[in-house]
């Protein structure tokens, strides 16, 4: 007598998980979409697996079958056979499109949705469609605010298990992703991907307004604020707005007087890491920025920008008292002293 149709197994869910992670899964076609490879040696190992013992649960009265390799219990023989393929590594069901193999037909059927782009599961809240019910279940947490995963070290909670696993690396210091070019290690695969572009020079993200290219979508997104004028970060002390959170953080130190960055050579303190790095060039003599017109080198990009105005004649700094214009703020500041002195004599 054959076993009744069993529910989906954990093995099936785990196998699907691999597909859901976004691998481009590839299969092989012979006649049908599903090909069950019957390799004699493998089949013998699977269907005549080392004798399994059947025993009865004394509390429930249900019979179960034990895997002789790992001791796991199963209610159905068919599920045991599928499970045993984890030990033998047999994957008899092959995708006709990309060649990826699976231990059971249901996993193959679910995998095929990657190629057909079938998304039969819809979110009732926002209408977004998904290939697998498990991914829909995860998505629903965005709407409900449910965060079932928490860090045992700091108690921070997460919507997705993958986010928790990545977060744990901040405590362990683990950086499993390594750049093949320079050997630098990273906690996140996405950060490694962005870093790799520093070696290739690739800039796949273009600004639709001015055409400037960027290495990452984030850089492109932040750049767009120049065109939109958006400054979403506000200083709680003086009310000044900023485009970048990091710039707001640095600005806040002008109120606190904090100077946490010290020069290891001369001991001078700075409010920002940028100021400290620029200052270090006075010791190293490094001049990274070159004028395209005359070839003069500068240690700071802002100094190069000021210098470039000597060639272009640009004078962006305006005196609101007399209307005279200047190429640099320092020149304007000196000029304003003239008006200050005049006012002091006339009063």
PDB file of C-alpha atoms in Angstrom, residues 166-283:
ATOM      1  CA  UNK A 166      24.517  40.259   8.829  1.00  0.00           C
ATOM      2  CA  UNK A 167      24.048  42.353  11.996  1.00  0.00           C
ATOM      3  CA  UNK A 168      25.698  39.694  14.179  1.00  0.00           C
ATOM      4  CA  UNK A 169      28.918  40.320  12.245  1.00  0.00           C
ATOM      5  CA  UNK A 170      29.130  43.759  13.883  1.00  0.00           C
ATOM      6  CA  UNK A 171      29.632  41.921  17.184  1.00  0.00           C
ATOM      7  CA  UNK A 172      31.837  39.074  15.930  1.00  0.00           C
ATOM      8  CA  UNK A 173      33.925  41.222  13.580  1.00  0.00           C
ATOM      9  CA  UNK A 174      33.431  38.617  10.845  1.00  0.00           C
ATOM     10  CA  UNK A 175      34.066  39.896   7.313  1.00  0.00           C
ATOM     11  CA  UNK A 176      33.478  36.924   5.016  1.00  0.00           C
ATOM     12  CA  UNK A 177      33.576  38.752   1.666  1.00  0.00           C
ATOM     13  CA  UNK A 178      37.052  39.378   0.242  1.00  0.00           C
ATOM     14  CA  UNK A 179      38.084  41.561  -2.690  1.00  0.00           C
ATOM     15  CA  UNK A 180      40.055  39.412  -5.150  1.00  0.00           C
ATOM     16  CA  UNK A 181      42.020  42.462  -6.299  1.00  0.00           C
ATOM     17  CA  UNK A 182      43.299  44.037  -3.062  1.00  0.00           C
ATOM     18  CA  UNK A 183      42.360  41.475  -0.398  1.00  0.00           C
ATOM     19  CA  UNK A 184      40.201  43.867   1.632  1.00  0.00           C
ATOM     20  CA  UNK A 185      37.432  42.141   3.609  1.00  0.00           C
ATOM     21  CA  UNK A 186      33.795  43.198   4.004  1.00  0.00           C
ATOM     22  CA  UNK A 187      30.793  42.222   6.134  1.00  0.00           C
ATOM     23  CA  UNK A 188      28.287  42.615   3.292  1.00  0.00           C
ATOM     24  CA  UNK A 189      28.324  41.208  -0.232  1.00  0.00           C
ATOM     25  CA  UNK A 190      26.709  44.427  -1.509  1.00  0.00           C
ATOM     26  CA  UNK A 191      29.527  46.555  -0.041  1.00  0.00           C
ATOM     27  CA  UNK A 192      32.125  44.296  -1.692  1.00  0.00           C
ATOM     28  CA  UNK A 193      30.273  44.717  -4.994  1.00  0.00           C
ATOM     29  CA  UNK A 194      30.437  48.523  -4.656  1.00  0.00           C
ATOM     30  CA  UNK A 195      34.095  48.377  -3.614  1.00  0.00           C
ATOM     31  CA  UNK A 196      35.025  46.270  -6.659  1.00  0.00           C
ATOM     32  CA  UNK A 197      34.017  49.184  -8.886  1.00  0.00           C
ATOM     33  CA  UNK A 198      36.846  51.258  -7.383  1.00  0.00           C
ATOM     34  CA  UNK A 199      39.224  48.871  -9.173  1.00  0.00           C
ATOM     35  CA  UNK A 200      37.309  48.548 -12.444  1.00  0.00           C
ATOM     36  CA  UNK A 201      36.348  52.228 -12.679  1.00  0.00           C
ATOM     37  CA  UNK A 202      32.827  51.135 -13.617  1.00  0.00           C
ATOM     38  CA  UNK A 203      30.168  53.826 -13.150  1.00  0.00           C
ATOM     39  CA  UNK A 204      26.863  52.295 -14.245  1.00  0.00           C
ATOM     40  CA  UNK A 205      24.534  54.863 -12.625  1.00  0.00           C
ATOM     41  CA  UNK A 206      23.915  58.095 -14.551  1.00  0.00           C
ATOM     42  CA  UNK A 207      22.145  61.260 -13.442  1.00  0.00           C
ATOM     43  CA  UNK A 208      19.196  61.851 -15.790  1.00  0.00           C
ATOM     44  CA  UNK A 209      19.481  65.615 -15.238  1.00  0.00           C
ATOM     45  CA  UNK A 210      23.170  66.360 -15.845  1.00  0.00           C
ATOM     46  CA  UNK A 211      24.573  63.041 -17.110  1.00  0.00           C
ATOM     47  CA  UNK A 212      27.154  62.611 -14.347  1.00  0.00           C
ATOM     48  CA  UNK A 213      28.051  58.957 -13.737  1.00  0.00           C
ATOM     49  CA  UNK A 214      28.349  57.200 -10.377  1.00  0.00           C
ATOM     50  CA  UNK A 215      29.683  53.894  -9.084  1.00  0.00           C
ATOM     51  CA  UNK A 216      26.707  53.167  -6.839  1.00  0.00           C
ATOM     52  CA  UNK A 217      22.964  53.812  -6.920  1.00  0.00           C
ATOM     53  CA  UNK A 218      23.282  55.453  -3.492  1.00  0.00           C
ATOM     54  CA  UNK A 219      25.801  58.024  -4.782  1.00  0.00           C
ATOM     55  CA  UNK A 220      23.449  58.775  -7.685  1.00  0.00           C
ATOM     56  CA  UNK A 221      20.496  59.115  -5.293  1.00  0.00           C
ATOM     57  CA  UNK A 222      22.377  61.543  -3.013  1.00  0.00           C
ATOM     58  CA  UNK A 223      23.639  63.538  -6.017  1.00  0.00           C
ATOM     59  CA  UNK A 224      20.053  64.140  -7.190  1.00  0.00           C
ATOM     60  CA  UNK A 225      19.533  66.358  -4.127  1.00  0.00           C
ATOM     61  CA  UNK A 226      21.789  68.936  -5.796  1.00  0.00           C
ATOM     62  CA  UNK A 227      19.160  69.292  -8.528  1.00  0.00           C
ATOM     63  CA  UNK A 228      16.081  69.001  -6.300  1.00  0.00           C
ATOM     64  CA  UNK A 229      17.497  71.171  -3.504  1.00  0.00           C
ATOM     65  CA  UNK A 230      16.370  68.582  -0.957  1.00  0.00           C
ATOM     66  CA  UNK A 231      18.143  68.858   2.411  1.00  0.00           C
ATOM     67  CA  UNK A 232      16.431  66.320   4.675  1.00  0.00           C
ATOM     68  CA  UNK A 233      18.837  66.483   7.631  1.00  0.00           C
ATOM     69  CA  UNK A 234      18.317  69.353  10.102  1.00  0.00           C
ATOM     70  CA  UNK A 235      20.583  70.543  12.921  1.00  0.00           C
ATOM     71  CA  UNK A 236      18.569  70.539  16.165  1.00  0.00           C
ATOM     72  CA  UNK A 237      20.683  73.400  17.543  1.00  0.00           C
ATOM     73  CA  UNK A 238      20.694  76.023  14.784  1.00  0.00           C
ATOM     74  CA  UNK A 239      18.120  74.684  12.321  1.00  0.00           C
ATOM     75  CA  UNK A 240      20.530  74.516   9.381  1.00  0.00           C
ATOM     76  CA  UNK A 241      19.660  71.842   6.792  1.00  0.00           C
ATOM     77  CA  UNK A 242      22.002  69.429   5.031  1.00  0.00           C
ATOM     78  CA  UNK A 243      21.867  67.008   2.110  1.00  0.00           C
ATOM     79  CA  UNK A 244      23.918  64.331   3.869  1.00  0.00           C
ATOM     80  CA  UNK A 245      23.595  62.819   7.330  1.00  0.00           C
ATOM     81  CA  UNK A 246      27.397  62.624   7.585  1.00  0.00           C
ATOM     82  CA  UNK A 247      27.720  66.373   6.912  1.00  0.00           C
ATOM     83  CA  UNK A 248      25.138  67.104   9.620  1.00  0.00           C
ATOM     84  CA  UNK A 249      27.125  64.911  12.013  1.00  0.00           C
ATOM     85  CA  UNK A 250      30.301  66.859  11.248  1.00  0.00           C
ATOM     86  CA  UNK A 251      28.445  70.198  11.505  1.00  0.00           C
ATOM     87  CA  UNK A 252      27.116  69.338  14.979  1.00  0.00           C
ATOM     88  CA  UNK A 253      30.693  69.374  16.252  1.00  0.00           C
ATOM     89  CA  UNK A 254      30.888  73.120  15.495  1.00  0.00           C
ATOM     90  CA  UNK A 255      28.373  73.596  18.322  1.00  0.00           C
ATOM     91  CA  UNK A 256      29.932  71.153  20.770  1.00  0.00           C
ATOM     92  CA  UNK A 257      33.538  72.157  20.050  1.00  0.00           C
ATOM     93  CA  UNK A 258      34.406  68.464  19.862  1.00  0.00           C
ATOM     94  CA  UNK A 259      37.619  67.650  17.978  1.00  0.00           C
ATOM     95  CA  UNK A 260      37.934  63.863  18.062  1.00  0.00           C
ATOM     96  CA  UNK A 261      40.439  63.494  15.218  1.00  0.00           C
ATOM     97  CA  UNK A 262      44.120  64.004  16.078  1.00  0.00           C
ATOM     98  CA  UNK A 263      47.130  64.163  13.769  1.00  0.00           C
ATOM     99  CA  UNK A 264      49.526  61.361  14.736  1.00  0.00           C
ATOM    100  CA  UNK A 265      52.467  63.439  13.475  1.00  0.00           C
ATOM    101  CA  UNK A 266      51.995  66.830  15.156  1.00  0.00           C
ATOM    102  CA  UNK A 267      49.076  66.257  17.539  1.00  0.00           C
ATOM    103  CA  UNK A 268      46.787  68.900  16.047  1.00  0.00           C
ATOM    104  CA  UNK A 269      43.088  68.165  16.622  1.00  0.00           C
ATOM    105  CA  UNK A 270      40.293  68.363  14.053  1.00  0.00           C
ATOM    106  CA  UNK A 271      36.502  68.290  14.108  1.00  0.00           C
ATOM    107  CA  UNK A 272      36.159  66.007  11.095  1.00  0.00           C
ATOM    108  CA  UNK A 273      38.032  63.037   9.678  1.00  0.00           C
ATOM    109  CA  UNK A 274      38.111  64.879   6.333  1.00  0.00           C
ATOM    110  CA  UNK A 275      39.939  67.869   7.856  1.00  0.00           C
ATOM    111  CA  UNK A 276      42.388  65.458   9.489  1.00  0.00           C
ATOM    112  CA  UNK A 277      43.076  63.591   6.236  1.00  0.00           C
ATOM    113  CA  UNK A 278      43.586  66.862   4.324  1.00  0.00           C
ATOM    114  CA  UNK A 279      45.943  68.119   7.043  1.00  0.00           C
ATOM    115  CA  UNK A 280      48.045  64.931   6.821  1.00  0.00           C
ATOM    116  CA  UNK A 281      48.992  65.923   3.290  1.00  0.00           C
ATOM    117  CA  UNK A 282      50.972  68.852   4.721  1.00  0.00           C
ATOM    118  CA  UNK A 283      53.247  66.212   6.268  1.00  0.00           C
TER     119      UNK A 283
END
